[in-house]
């Protein structure tokens, strides 16, 4: 998560090599780090377009006209940017993000003889396979699992987590830049596209813009009610975790 936060931070500051290095480390740590490519490429594209073909004043234009002007600016800026070598070098920095996974794949080949062992393990060991996330959610709702303290896969916790973070993603459209929205969507939809809701609460821990939204929500007023609510909820969850830990029972995996 630290590498992902650093990657997004440096991309927002237009420090592409630092963003690429942090993104590569995120990919090396977890395969989900590959998802950083999408928001970083988006930010890189917007930076180039704003530099070479900035948007004109479009106040008063219709929605369709605004869309055409925006698309023309983005494509024209991208075309003009290809003429300068420094932009290609910065693109190479962005390309470090997916390349960060390569050392681990090479290690997998050496140790197991399978270059894609980490991917195959998800399929064979955990039963994960590509599936449309809407179908997965619908199937989970239609086939609930009864609570069982000895079952590490808490169906209710997973379902609540899915809808809470989907709500956060929709909320982000009003509060956060597009880069954060793309990051949230990718990090949420990637695990939901693997045919299983198992451990979704753990996967969502890296969706840090959700916590930015909570910070914005609690700081919009001088009243302490929002902050008190969040702190109370955090204390309750921490207490539940402690009880399960002491009893030796699983609650998240």
JSON list of C-alpha atoms in Angstrom, two decimals:
[
{"chain": "A", "resi": 1, "resn": "UNK", "atom": "CA", "xyz": [0.00, 0.00, 0.00]},
{"chain": "A", "resi": 2, "resn": "UNK", "atom": "CA", "xyz": [2.86, 2.38, 0.81]},
{"chain": "A", "resi": 3, "resn": "UNK", "atom": "CA", "xyz": [4.30, 1.86, -2.67]},
{"chain": "A", "resi": 4, "resn": "UNK", "atom": "CA", "xyz": [0.90, 2.45, -4.28]},
{"chain": "A", "resi": 5, "resn": "UNK", "atom": "CA", "xyz": [0.35, 5.67, -2.34]},
{"chain": "A", "resi": 6, "resn": "UNK", "atom": "CA", "xyz": [3.84, 6.87, -3.26]},
{"chain": "A", "resi": 7, "resn": "UNK", "atom": "CA", "xyz": [3.28, 5.99, -6.92]},
{"chain": "A", "resi": 8, "resn": "UNK", "atom": "CA", "xyz": [0.06, 8.01, -7.10]},
{"chain": "A", "resi": 9, "resn": "UNK", "atom": "CA", "xyz": [1.63, 10.88, -5.15]},
{"chain": "A", "resi": 10, "resn": "UNK", "atom": "CA", "xyz": [4.64, 11.22, -7.43]},
{"chain": "A", "resi": 11, "resn": "UNK", "atom": "CA", "xyz": [2.48, 10.87, -10.54]},
{"chain": "A", "resi": 12, "resn": "UNK", "atom": "CA", "xyz": [0.36, 13.77, -9.31]},
{"chain": "A", "resi": 13, "resn": "UNK", "atom": "CA", "xyz": [3.56, 15.77, -8.85]},
{"chain": "A", "resi": 14, "resn": "UNK", "atom": "CA", "xyz": [4.70, 14.82, -12.39]},
{"chain": "A", "resi": 15, "resn": "UNK", "atom": "CA", "xyz": [7.78, 13.02, -11.08]},
{"chain": "A", "resi": 16, "resn": "UNK", "atom": "CA", "xyz": [7.43, 10.10, -13.45]},
{"chain": "A", "resi": 17, "resn": "UNK", "atom": "CA", "xyz": [10.59, 8.17, -12.63]},
{"chain": "A", "resi": 18, "resn": "UNK", "atom": "CA", "xyz": [9.81, 8.13, -8.93]},
{"chain": "A", "resi": 19, "resn": "UNK", "atom": "CA", "xyz": [6.22, 7.15, -9.74]},
{"chain": "A", "resi": 20, "resn": "UNK", "atom": "CA", "xyz": [7.47, 4.36, -12.00]},
{"chain": "A", "resi": 21, "resn": "UNK", "atom": "CA", "xyz": [9.90, 3.00, -9.42]},
{"chain": "A", "resi": 22, "resn": "UNK", "atom": "CA", "xyz": [7.28, 3.01, -6.66]},
{"chain": "A", "resi": 23, "resn": "UNK", "atom": "CA", "xyz": [4.76, 1.41, -9.01]},
{"chain": "A", "resi": 24, "resn": "UNK", "atom": "CA", "xyz": [7.28, -1.28, -9.96]},
{"chain": "A", "resi": 25, "resn": "UNK", "atom": "CA", "xyz": [7.83, -2.06, -6.28]},
{"chain": "A", "resi": 26, "resn": "UNK", "atom": "CA", "xyz": [4.07, -2.28, -5.79]},
{"chain": "A", "resi": 27, "resn": "UNK", "atom": "CA", "xyz": [3.81, -4.76, -8.68]},
{"chain": "A", "resi": 28, "resn": "UNK", "atom": "CA", "xyz": [6.70, -6.75, -7.25]},
{"chain": "A", "resi": 29, "resn": "UNK", "atom": "CA", "xyz": [4.99, -6.91, -3.85]},
{"chain": "A", "resi": 30, "resn": "UNK", "atom": "CA", "xyz": [1.50, -7.81, -5.10]},
{"chain": "A", "resi": 31, "resn": "UNK", "atom": "CA", "xyz": [0.19, -8.63, -8.56]},
{"chain": "A", "resi": 32, "resn": "UNK", "atom": "CA", "xyz": [-2.57, -6.06, -7.97]},
{"chain": "A", "resi": 33, "resn": "UNK", "atom": "CA", "xyz": [0.13, -3.42, -8.33]},
{"chain": "A", "resi": 34, "resn": "UNK", "atom": "CA", "xyz": [-0.20, -3.86, -12.08]},
{"chain": "A", "resi": 35, "resn": "UNK", "atom": "CA", "xyz": [-3.47, -1.95, -11.78]},
{"chain": "A", "resi": 36, "resn": "UNK", "atom": "CA", "xyz": [-1.50, 1.23, -11.07]},
{"chain": "A", "resi": 37, "resn": "UNK", "atom": "CA", "xyz": [-0.74, 1.41, -14.79]},
{"chain": "A", "resi": 38, "resn": "UNK", "atom": "CA", "xyz": [-4.25, 2.64, -15.60]},
{"chain": "A", "resi": 39, "resn": "UNK", "atom": "CA", "xyz": [-4.45, 5.72, -13.31]},
{"chain": "A", "resi": 40, "resn": "UNK", "atom": "CA", "xyz": [-0.80, 6.66, -13.94]},
{"chain": "A", "resi": 41, "resn": "UNK", "atom": "CA", "xyz": [-1.18, 6.42, -17.73]},
{"chain": "A", "resi": 42, "resn": "UNK", "atom": "CA", "xyz": [-4.32, 8.54, -17.46]},
{"chain": "A", "resi": 43, "resn": "UNK", "atom": "CA", "xyz": [-2.47, 11.21, -15.47]},
{"chain": "A", "resi": 44, "resn": "UNK", "atom": "CA", "xyz": [0.45, 11.10, -17.92]},
{"chain": "A", "resi": 45, "resn": "UNK", "atom": "CA", "xyz": [-1.92, 11.54, -20.86]},
{"chain": "A", "resi": 46, "resn": "UNK", "atom": "CA", "xyz": [-3.70, 14.48, -19.24]},
{"chain": "A", "resi": 47, "resn": "UNK", "atom": "CA", "xyz": [-0.39, 16.14, -18.44]},
{"chain": "A", "resi": 48, "resn": "UNK", "atom": "CA", "xyz": [0.79, 15.89, -22.05]},
{"chain": "A", "resi": 49, "resn": "UNK", "atom": "CA", "xyz": [-2.51, 17.15, -23.43]},
{"chain": "A", "resi": 50, "resn": "UNK", "atom": "CA", "xyz": [-2.63, 20.11, -21.05]},
{"chain": "A", "resi": 51, "resn": "UNK", "atom": "CA", "xyz": [0.92, 21.04, -21.99]},
{"chain": "A", "resi": 52, "resn": "UNK", "atom": "CA", "xyz": [0.64, 20.82, -25.78]},
{"chain": "A", "resi": 53, "resn": "UNK", "atom": "CA", "xyz": [-3.07, 21.44, -26.43]},
{"chain": "A", "resi": 54, "resn": "UNK", "atom": "CA", "xyz": [-4.68, 23.05, -23.39]},
{"chain": "A", "resi": 55, "resn": "UNK", "atom": "CA", "xyz": [-8.44, 23.19, -23.26]},
{"chain": "A", "resi": 56, "resn": "UNK", "atom": "CA", "xyz": [-9.97, 26.49, -24.39]},
{"chain": "A", "resi": 57, "resn": "UNK", "atom": "CA", "xyz": [-12.79, 28.22, -22.56]},
{"chain": "A", "resi": 58, "resn": "UNK", "atom": "CA", "xyz": [-15.81, 25.97, -23.12]},
{"chain": "A", "resi": 59, "resn": "UNK", "atom": "CA", "xyz": [-18.30, 27.80, -20.92]},
{"chain": "A", "resi": 60, "resn": "UNK", "atom": "CA", "xyz": [-21.62, 28.07, -22.70]},
{"chain": "A", "resi": 61, "resn": "UNK", "atom": "CA", "xyz": [-20.99, 25.06, -24.91]},
{"chain": "A", "resi": 62, "resn": "UNK", "atom": "CA", "xyz": [-23.38, 22.14, -24.97]},
{"chain": "A", "resi": 63, "resn": "UNK", "atom": "CA", "xyz": [-22.43, 18.82, -23.41]},
{"chain": "A", "resi": 64, "resn": "UNK", "atom": "CA", "xyz": [-21.76, 17.26, -26.82]},
{"chain": "A", "resi": 65, "resn": "UNK", "atom": "CA", "xyz": [-19.64, 20.23, -27.88]},
{"chain": "A", "resi": 66, "resn": "UNK", "atom": "CA", "xyz": [-17.66, 20.05, -24.64]},
{"chain": "A", "resi": 67, "resn": "UNK", "atom": "CA", "xyz": [-17.02, 16.36, -25.27]},
{"chain": "A", "resi": 68, "resn": "UNK", "atom": "CA", "xyz": [-15.78, 17.00, -28.80]},
{"chain": "A", "resi": 69, "resn": "UNK", "atom": "CA", "xyz": [-13.51, 19.86, -27.69]},
{"chain": "A", "resi": 70, "resn": "UNK", "atom": "CA", "xyz": [-12.11, 17.77, -24.86]},
{"chain": "A", "resi": 71, "resn": "UNK", "atom": "CA", "xyz": [-11.43, 14.76, -27.09]},
{"chain": "A", "resi": 72, "resn": "UNK", "atom": "CA", "xyz": [-9.80, 16.94, -29.76]},
{"chain": "A", "resi": 73, "resn": "UNK", "atom": "CA", "xyz": [-7.55, 18.54, -27.14]},
{"chain": "A", "resi": 74, "resn": "UNK", "atom": "CA", "xyz": [-6.53, 15.19, -25.64]},
{"chain": "A", "resi": 75, "resn": "UNK", "atom": "CA", "xyz": [-5.72, 13.57, -29.00]},
{"chain": "A", "resi": 76, "resn": "UNK", "atom": "CA", "xyz": [-3.99, 16.63, -30.45]},
{"chain": "A", "resi": 77, "resn": "UNK", "atom": "CA", "xyz": [-1.86, 17.07, -27.34]},
{"chain": "A", "resi": 78, "resn": "UNK", "atom": "CA", "xyz": [-0.88, 13.41, -27.40]},
{"chain": "A", "resi": 79, "resn": "UNK", "atom": "CA", "xyz": [0.15, 13.64, -31.06]},
{"chain": "A", "resi": 80, "resn": "UNK", "atom": "CA", "xyz": [2.25, 16.76, -30.49]},
{"chain": "A", "resi": 81, "resn": "UNK", "atom": "CA", "xyz": [3.88, 15.18, -27.45]},
{"chain": "A", "resi": 82, "resn": "UNK", "atom": "CA", "xyz": [5.32, 12.33, -29.54]},
{"chain": "A", "resi": 83, "resn": "UNK", "atom": "CA", "xyz": [7.74, 14.79, -31.16]},
{"chain": "A", "resi": 84, "resn": "UNK", "atom": "CA", "xyz": [9.84, 15.29, -28.03]},
{"chain": "A", "resi": 85, "resn": "UNK", "atom": "CA", "xyz": [12.24, 12.65, -26.72]},
{"chain": "A", "resi": 86, "resn": "UNK", "atom": "CA", "xyz": [11.72, 13.57, -23.06]},
{"chain": "A", "resi": 87, "resn": "UNK", "atom": "CA", "xyz": [8.11, 12.42, -23.28]},
{"chain": "A", "resi": 88, "resn": "UNK", "atom": "CA", "xyz": [9.23, 9.02, -24.56]},
{"chain": "A", "resi": 89, "resn": "UNK", "atom": "CA", "xyz": [11.68, 8.77, -21.66]},
{"chain": "A", "resi": 90, "resn": "UNK", "atom": "CA", "xyz": [8.91, 9.62, -19.21]},
{"chain": "A", "resi": 91, "resn": "UNK", "atom": "CA", "xyz": [6.74, 6.96, -20.84]},
{"chain": "A", "resi": 92, "resn": "UNK", "atom": "CA", "xyz": [9.56, 4.51, -20.26]},
{"chain": "A", "resi": 93, "resn": "UNK", "atom": "CA", "xyz": [9.42, 5.45, -16.58]},
{"chain": "A", "resi": 94, "resn": "UNK", "atom": "CA", "xyz": [5.69, 4.67, -16.51]},
{"chain": "A", "resi": 95, "resn": "UNK", "atom": "CA", "xyz": [6.42, 1.32, -18.20]},
{"chain": "A", "resi": 96, "resn": "UNK", "atom": "CA", "xyz": [8.45, 0.33, -15.13]},
{"chain": "A", "resi": 97, "resn": "UNK", "atom": "CA", "xyz": [5.18, -0.36, -13.30]},
{"chain": "A", "resi": 98, "resn": "UNK", "atom": "CA", "xyz": [4.24, -3.60, -15.12]},
{"chain": "A", "resi": 99, "resn": "UNK", "atom": "CA", "xyz": [7.90, -4.53, -15.52]},
{"chain": "A", "resi": 100, "resn": "UNK", "atom": "CA", "xyz": [8.20, -4.64, -11.73]},
{"chain": "A", "resi": 101, "resn": "UNK", "atom": "CA", "xyz": [6.46, -8.02, -11.74]},
{"chain": "A", "resi": 102, "resn": "UNK", "atom": "CA", "xyz": [9.04, -9.58, -14.08]},
{"chain": "A", "resi": 103, "resn": "UNK", "atom": "CA", "xyz": [11.72, -10.33, -11.40]},
{"chain": "A", "resi": 104, "resn": "UNK", "atom": "CA", "xyz": [9.19, -12.34, -9.41]},
{"chain": "A", "resi": 105, "resn": "UNK", "atom": "CA", "xyz": [8.08, -14.22, -12.53]},
{"chain": "A", "resi": 106, "resn": "UNK", "atom": "CA", "xyz": [11.71, -15.06, -13.26]},
{"chain": "A", "resi": 107, "resn": "UNK", "atom": "CA", "xyz": [12.10, -16.24, -9.66]},
{"chain": "A", "resi": 108, "resn": "UNK", "atom": "CA", "xyz": [8.98, -18.40, -10.11]},
{"chain": "A", "resi": 109, "resn": "UNK", "atom": "CA", "xyz": [10.50, -19.95, -13.22]},
{"chain": "A", "resi": 110, "resn": "UNK", "atom": "CA", "xyz": [13.72, -20.75, -11.38]},
{"chain": "A", "resi": 111, "resn": "UNK", "atom": "CA", "xyz": [12.02, -22.22, -8.30]},
{"chain": "A", "resi": 112, "resn": "UNK", "atom": "CA", "xyz": [9.04, -24.01, -9.87]},
{"chain": "A", "resi": 113, "resn": "UNK", "atom": "CA", "xyz": [9.73, -24.24, -13.59]},
{"chain": "A", "resi": 114, "resn": "UNK", "atom": "CA", "xyz": [6.55, -22.23, -14.24]},
{"chain": "A", "resi": 115, "resn": "UNK", "atom": "CA", "xyz": [6.98, -18.61, -15.30]},
{"chain": "A", "resi": 116, "resn": "UNK", "atom": "CA", "xyz": [3.32, -17.86, -14.44]},
{"chain": "A", "resi": 117, "resn": "UNK", "atom": "CA", "xyz": [3.20, -19.90, -11.24]},
{"chain": "A", "resi": 118, "resn": "UNK", "atom": "CA", "xyz": [1.67, -17.08, -9.20]},
{"chain": "A", "resi": 119, "resn": "UNK", "atom": "CA", "xyz": [-1.24, -16.79, -11.65]},
{"chain": "A", "resi": 120, "resn": "UNK", "atom": "CA", "xyz": [-1.73, -20.54, -11.94]},
{"chain": "A", "resi": 121, "resn": "UNK", "atom": "CA", "xyz": [-1.73, -20.86, -8.15]},
{"chain": "A", "resi": 122, "resn": "UNK", "atom": "CA", "xyz": [-4.71, -18.52, -7.94]},
{"chain": "A", "resi": 123, "resn": "UNK", "atom": "CA", "xyz": [-6.58, -20.78, -10.35]},
{"chain": "A", "resi": 124, "resn": "UNK", "atom": "CA", "xyz": [-5.56, -24.18, -9.01]},
{"chain": "A", "resi": 125, "resn": "UNK", "atom": "CA", "xyz": [-5.14, -23.39, -5.32]},
{"chain": "A", "resi": 126, "resn": "UNK", "atom": "CA", "xyz": [-7.86, -20.80, -4.77]},
{"chain": "A", "resi": 127, "resn": "UNK", "atom": "CA", "xyz": [-10.26, -21.60, -7.59]},
{"chain": "A", "resi": 128, "resn": "UNK", "atom": "CA", "xyz": [-10.12, -18.10, -9.02]},
{"chain": "A", "resi": 129, "resn": "UNK", "atom": "CA", "xyz": [-10.94, -17.59, -12.68]},
{"chain": "A", "resi": 130, "resn": "UNK", "atom": "CA", "xyz": [-12.02, -14.62, -14.82]},
{"chain": "A", "resi": 131, "resn": "UNK", "atom": "CA", "xyz": [-15.68, -13.71, -14.31]},
{"chain": "A", "resi": 132, "resn": "UNK", "atom": "CA", "xyz": [-17.81, -10.61, -14.83]},
{"chain": "A", "resi": 133, "resn": "UNK", "atom": "CA", "xyz": [-17.97, -8.82, -11.50]},
{"chain": "A", "resi": 134, "resn": "UNK", "atom": "CA", "xyz": [-21.71, -8.13, -11.79]},
{"chain": "A", "resi": 135, "resn": "UNK", "atom": "CA", "xyz": [-22.38, -11.84, -12.21]},
{"chain": "A", "resi": 136, "resn": "UNK", "atom": "CA", "xyz": [-20.18, -12.60, -9.20]},
{"chain": "A", "resi": 137, "resn": "UNK", "atom": "CA", "xyz": [-22.01, -10.11, -6.98]},
{"chain": "A", "resi": 138, "resn": "UNK", "atom": "CA", "xyz": [-25.41, -11.35, -8.14]},
{"chain": "A", "resi": 139, "resn": "UNK", "atom": "CA", "xyz": [-24.40, -14.94, -7.46]},
{"chain": "A", "resi": 140, "resn": "UNK", "atom": "CA", "xyz": [-23.12, -14.06, -4.00]},
{"chain": "A", "resi": 141, "resn": "UNK", "atom": "CA", "xyz": [-26.39, -12.32, -3.13]},
{"chain": "A", "resi": 142, "resn": "UNK", "atom": "CA", "xyz": [-28.51, -15.20, -4.44]},
{"chain": "A", "resi": 143, "resn": "UNK", "atom": "CA", "xyz": [-26.49, -17.82, -2.55]},
{"chain": "A", "resi": 144, "resn": "UNK", "atom": "CA", "xyz": [-25.70, -16.41, 0.91]},
{"chain": "A", "resi": 145, "resn": "UNK", "atom": "CA", "xyz": [-23.62, -18.40, 3.38]},
{"chain": "A", "resi": 146, "resn": "UNK", "atom": "CA", "xyz": [-24.77, -18.81, 6.95]},
{"chain": "A", "resi": 147, "resn": "UNK", "atom": "CA", "xyz": [-22.51, -17.33, 9.67]},
{"chain": "A", "resi": 148, "resn": "UNK", "atom": "CA", "xyz": [-19.94, -19.76, 11.01]},
{"chain": "A", "resi": 149, "resn": "UNK", "atom": "CA", "xyz": [-17.27, -18.61, 13.51]},
{"chain": "A", "resi": 150, "resn": "UNK", "atom": "CA", "xyz": [-14.93, -21.34, 12.24]},
{"chain": "A", "resi": 151, "resn": "UNK", "atom": "CA", "xyz": [-15.25, -20.21, 8.62]},
{"chain": "A", "resi": 152, "resn": "UNK", "atom": "CA", "xyz": [-12.60, -17.63, 7.69]},
{"chain": "A", "resi": 153, "resn": "UNK", "atom": "CA", "xyz": [-14.69, -16.46, 4.72]},
{"chain": "A", "resi": 154, "resn": "UNK", "atom": "CA", "xyz": [-17.40, -14.32, 6.32]},
{"chain": "A", "resi": 155, "resn": "UNK", "atom": "CA", "xyz": [-20.01, -13.86, 3.60]},
{"chain": "A", "resi": 156, "resn": "UNK", "atom": "CA", "xyz": [-21.71, -10.91, 5.30]},
{"chain": "A", "resi": 157, "resn": "UNK", "atom": "CA", "xyz": [-18.43, -9.05, 5.86]},
{"chain": "A", "resi": 158, "resn": "UNK", "atom": "CA", "xyz": [-17.50, -9.54, 2.21]},
{"chain": "A", "resi": 159, "resn": "UNK", "atom": "CA", "xyz": [-20.88, -8.33, 0.92]},
{"chain": "A", "resi": 160, "resn": "UNK", "atom": "CA", "xyz": [-20.88, -5.25, 3.15]},
{"chain": "A", "resi": 161, "resn": "UNK", "atom": "CA", "xyz": [-17.33, -4.43, 2.08]},
{"chain": "A", "resi": 162, "resn": "UNK", "atom": "CA", "xyz": [-18.21, -4.71, -1.61]},
{"chain": "A", "resi": 163, "resn": "UNK", "atom": "CA", "xyz": [-21.14, -2.32, -1.41]},
{"chain": "A", "resi": 164, "resn": "UNK", "atom": "CA", "xyz": [-19.39, 0.12, 0.92]},
{"chain": "A", "resi": 165, "resn": "UNK", "atom": "CA", "xyz": [-16.43, 0.49, -1.42]},
{"chain": "A", "resi": 166, "resn": "UNK", "atom": "CA", "xyz": [-18.63, 0.61, -4.51]},
{"chain": "A", "resi": 167, "resn": "UNK", "atom": "CA", "xyz": [-20.42, 3.51, -2.81]},
{"chain": "A", "resi": 168, "resn": "UNK", "atom": "CA", "xyz": [-17.08, 5.15, -2.07]},
{"chain": "A", "resi": 169, "resn": "UNK", "atom": "CA", "xyz": [-16.14, 4.86, -5.75]},
{"chain": "A", "resi": 170, "resn": "UNK", "atom": "CA", "xyz": [-19.36, 6.55, -6.84]},
{"chain": "A", "resi": 171, "resn": "UNK", "atom": "CA", "xyz": [-18.92, 9.21, -4.16]},
{"chain": "A", "resi": 172, "resn": "UNK", "atom": "CA", "xyz": [-15.42, 9.92, -5.46]},
{"chain": "A", "resi": 173, "resn": "UNK", "atom": "CA", "xyz": [-16.87, 11.21, -8.75]},
{"chain": "A", "resi": 174, "resn": "UNK", "atom": "CA", "xyz": [-18.02, 14.30, -6.86]},
{"chain": "A", "resi": 175, "resn": "UNK", "atom": "CA", "xyz": [-15.00, 14.82, -4.63]},
{"chain": "A", "resi": 176, "resn": "UNK", "atom": "CA", "xyz": [-11.74, 13.49, -6.11]},
{"chain": "A", "resi": 177, "resn": "UNK", "atom": "CA", "xyz": [-9.72, 13.82, -9.34]},
{"chain": "A", "resi": 178, "resn": "UNK", "atom": "CA", "xyz": [-10.24, 11.19, -12.03]},
{"chain": "A", "resi": 179, "resn": "UNK", "atom": "CA", "xyz": [-6.90, 9.55, -11.24]},
{"chain": "A", "resi": 180, "resn": "UNK", "atom": "CA", "xyz": [-8.12, 8.53, -7.79]},
{"chain": "A", "resi": 181, "resn": "UNK", "atom": "CA", "xyz": [-11.44, 7.30, -9.19]},
{"chain": "A", "resi": 182, "resn": "UNK", "atom": "CA", "xyz": [-9.63, 5.08, -11.69]},
{"chain": "A", "resi": 183, "resn": "UNK", "atom": "CA", "xyz": [-7.40, 3.71, -8.95]},
{"chain": "A", "resi": 184, "resn": "UNK", "atom": "CA", "xyz": [-10.39, 2.91, -6.74]},
{"chain": "A", "resi": 185, "resn": "UNK", "atom": "CA", "xyz": [-12.30, 1.25, -9.58]},
{"chain": "A", "resi": 186, "resn": "UNK", "atom": "CA", "xyz": [-9.33, -0.86, -10.68]},
{"chain": "A", "resi": 187, "resn": "UNK", "atom": "CA", "xyz": [-8.37, -2.00, -7.19]},
{"chain": "A", "resi": 188, "resn": "UNK", "atom": "CA", "xyz": [-11.96, -2.94, -6.41]},
{"chain": "A", "resi": 189, "resn": "UNK", "atom": "CA", "xyz": [-12.92, -4.56, -9.71]},
{"chain": "A", "resi": 190, "resn": "UNK", "atom": "CA", "xyz": [-9.73, -6.59, -10.13]},
{"chain": "A", "resi": 191, "resn": "UNK", "atom": "CA", "xyz": [-10.45, -8.98, -7.22]},
{"chain": "A", "resi": 192, "resn": "UNK", "atom": "CA", "xyz": [-14.15, -8.96, -8.07]},
{"chain": "A", "resi": 193, "resn": "UNK", "atom": "CA", "xyz": [-13.31, -10.24, -11.55]},
{"chain": "A", "resi": 194, "resn": "UNK", "atom": "CA", "xyz": [-11.65, -13.42, -10.29]},
{"chain": "A", "resi": 195, "resn": "UNK", "atom": "CA", "xyz": [-14.79, -15.44, -9.60]},
{"chain": "A", "resi": 196, "resn": "UNK", "atom": "CA", "xyz": [-14.65, -15.21, -5.80]},
{"chain": "A", "resi": 197, "resn": "UNK", "atom": "CA", "xyz": [-15.50, -12.68, -3.10]},
{"chain": "A", "resi": 198, "resn": "UNK", "atom": "CA", "xyz": [-13.14, -14.34, -0.63]},
{"chain": "A", "resi": 199, "resn": "UNK", "atom": "CA", "xyz": [-10.83, -11.90, 1.16]},
{"chain": "A", "resi": 200, "resn": "UNK", "atom": "CA", "xyz": [-12.36, -8.87, -0.57]},
{"chain": "A", "resi": 201, "resn": "UNK", "atom": "CA", "xyz": [-12.16, -6.95, 2.71]},
{"chain": "A", "resi": 202, "resn": "UNK", "atom": "CA", "xyz": [-8.38, -7.43, 2.68]},
{"chain": "A", "resi": 203, "resn": "UNK", "atom": "CA", "xyz": [-8.04, -6.42, -0.95]},
{"chain": "A", "resi": 204, "resn": "UNK", "atom": "CA", "xyz": [-9.99, -3.23, -0.28]},
{"chain": "A", "resi": 205, "resn": "UNK", "atom": "CA", "xyz": [-7.52, -2.08, 2.38]},
{"chain": "A", "resi": 206, "resn": "UNK", "atom": "CA", "xyz": [-5.31, -0.64, -0.39]},
{"chain": "A", "resi": 207, "resn": "UNK", "atom": "CA", "xyz": [-8.15, 1.56, -1.71]},
{"chain": "A", "resi": 208, "resn": "UNK", "atom": "CA", "xyz": [-6.73, 4.54, 0.15]},
{"chain": "A", "resi": 209, "resn": "UNK", "atom": "CA", "xyz": [-8.81, 7.25, -1.61]},
{"chain": "A", "resi": 210, "resn": "UNK", "atom": "CA", "xyz": [-11.79, 5.91, 0.36]},
{"chain": "A", "resi": 211, "resn": "UNK", "atom": "CA", "xyz": [-10.08, 7.09, 3.53]},
{"chain": "A", "resi": 212, "resn": "UNK", "atom": "CA", "xyz": [-9.42, 10.45, 1.89]},
{"chain": "A", "resi": 213, "resn": "UNK", "atom": "CA", "xyz": [-13.17, 10.76, 1.34]},
{"chain": "A", "resi": 214, "resn": "UNK", "atom": "CA", "xyz": [-13.81, 10.01, 5.01]},
{"chain": "A", "resi": 215, "resn": "UNK", "atom": "CA", "xyz": [-11.24, 12.65, 5.96]},
{"chain": "A", "resi": 216, "resn": "UNK", "atom": "CA", "xyz": [-12.97, 15.21, 3.72]},
{"chain": "A", "resi": 217, "resn": "UNK", "atom": "CA", "xyz": [-16.34, 14.27, 5.18]},
{"chain": "A", "resi": 218, "resn": "UNK", "atom": "CA", "xyz": [-15.22, 14.63, 8.79]},
{"chain": "A", "resi": 219, "resn": "UNK", "atom": "CA", "xyz": [-13.36, 17.90, 8.18]},
{"chain": "A", "resi": 220, "resn": "UNK", "atom": "CA", "xyz": [-16.11, 19.77, 6.34]},
{"chain": "A", "resi": 221, "resn": "UNK", "atom": "CA", "xyz": [-17.52, 21.09, 9.60]},
{"chain": "A", "resi": 222, "resn": "UNK", "atom": "CA", "xyz": [-16.09, 22.22, 12.91]},
{"chain": "A", "resi": 223, "resn": "UNK", "atom": "CA", "xyz": [-18.48, 19.93, 14.73]},
{"chain": "A", "resi": 224, "resn": "UNK", "atom": "CA", "xyz": [-16.83, 16.81, 16.12]},
{"chain": "A", "resi": 225, "resn": "UNK", "atom": "CA", "xyz": [-19.77, 14.48, 15.48]},
{"chain": "A", "resi": 226, "resn": "UNK", "atom": "CA", "xyz": [-18.42, 12.95, 12.28]},
{"chain": "A", "resi": 227, "resn": "UNK", "atom": "CA", "xyz": [-14.97, 12.38, 13.72]},
{"chain": "A", "resi": 228, "resn": "UNK", "atom": "CA", "xyz": [-16.44, 10.88, 16.88]},
{"chain": "A", "resi": 229, "resn": "UNK", "atom": "CA", "xyz": [-18.54, 8.49, 14.78]},
{"chain": "A", "resi": 230, "resn": "UNK", "atom": "CA", "xyz": [-15.52, 7.31, 12.77]},
{"chain": "A", "resi": 231, "resn": "UNK", "atom": "CA", "xyz": [-13.37, 6.87, 15.88]},
{"chain": "A", "resi": 232, "resn": "UNK", "atom": "CA", "xyz": [-16.13, 4.95, 17.67]},
{"chain": "A", "resi": 233, "resn": "UNK", "atom": "CA", "xyz": [-16.62, 2.66, 14.68]},
{"chain": "A", "resi": 234, "resn": "UNK", "atom": "CA", "xyz": [-12.87, 2.09, 14.47]},
{"chain": "A", "resi": 235, "resn": "UNK", "atom": "CA", "xyz": [-12.70, 1.22, 18.17]},
{"chain": "A", "resi": 236, "resn": "UNK", "atom": "CA", "xyz": [-15.58, -1.25, 17.80]},
{"chain": "A", "resi": 237, "resn": "UNK", "atom": "CA", "xyz": [-13.97, -2.98, 14.83]},
{"chain": "A", "resi": 238, "resn": "UNK", "atom": "CA", "xyz": [-10.63, -3.11, 16.63]},
{"chain": "A", "resi": 239, "resn": "UNK", "atom": "CA", "xyz": [-12.33, -4.69, 19.63]},
{"chain": "A", "resi": 240, "resn": "UNK", "atom": "CA", "xyz": [-13.89, -7.37, 17.41]},
{"chain": "A", "resi": 241, "resn": "UNK", "atom": "CA", "xyz": [-10.50, -8.11, 15.85]},
{"chain": "A", "resi": 242, "resn": "UNK", "atom": "CA", "xyz": [-8.93, -8.43, 19.30]},
{"chain": "A", "resi": 243, "resn": "UNK", "atom": "CA", "xyz": [-11.62, -10.84, 20.51]},
{"chain": "A", "resi": 244, "resn": "UNK", "atom": "CA", "xyz": [-11.19, -13.07, 17.48]},
{"chain": "A", "resi": 245, "resn": "UNK", "atom": "CA", "xyz": [-7.41, -12.92, 17.84]},
{"chain": "A", "resi": 246, "resn": "UNK", "atom": "CA", "xyz": [-7.53, -13.95, 21.51]},
{"chain": "A", "resi": 247, "resn": "UNK", "atom": "CA", "xyz": [-9.93, -16.81, 20.73]},
{"chain": "A", "resi": 248, "resn": "UNK", "atom": "CA", "xyz": [-7.75, -17.96, 17.85]},
{"chain": "A", "resi": 249, "resn": "UNK", "atom": "CA", "xyz": [-10.57, -17.57, 15.33]},
{"chain": "A", "resi": 250, "resn": "UNK", "atom": "CA", "xyz": [-10.15, -16.21, 11.80]},
{"chain": "A", "resi": 251, "resn": "UNK", "atom": "CA", "xyz": [-12.03, -13.10, 10.69]},
{"chain": "A", "resi": 252, "resn": "UNK", "atom": "CA", "xyz": [-10.16, -11.91, 7.62]},
{"chain": "A", "resi": 253, "resn": "UNK", "atom": "CA", "xyz": [-7.89, -13.65, 5.15]}
]
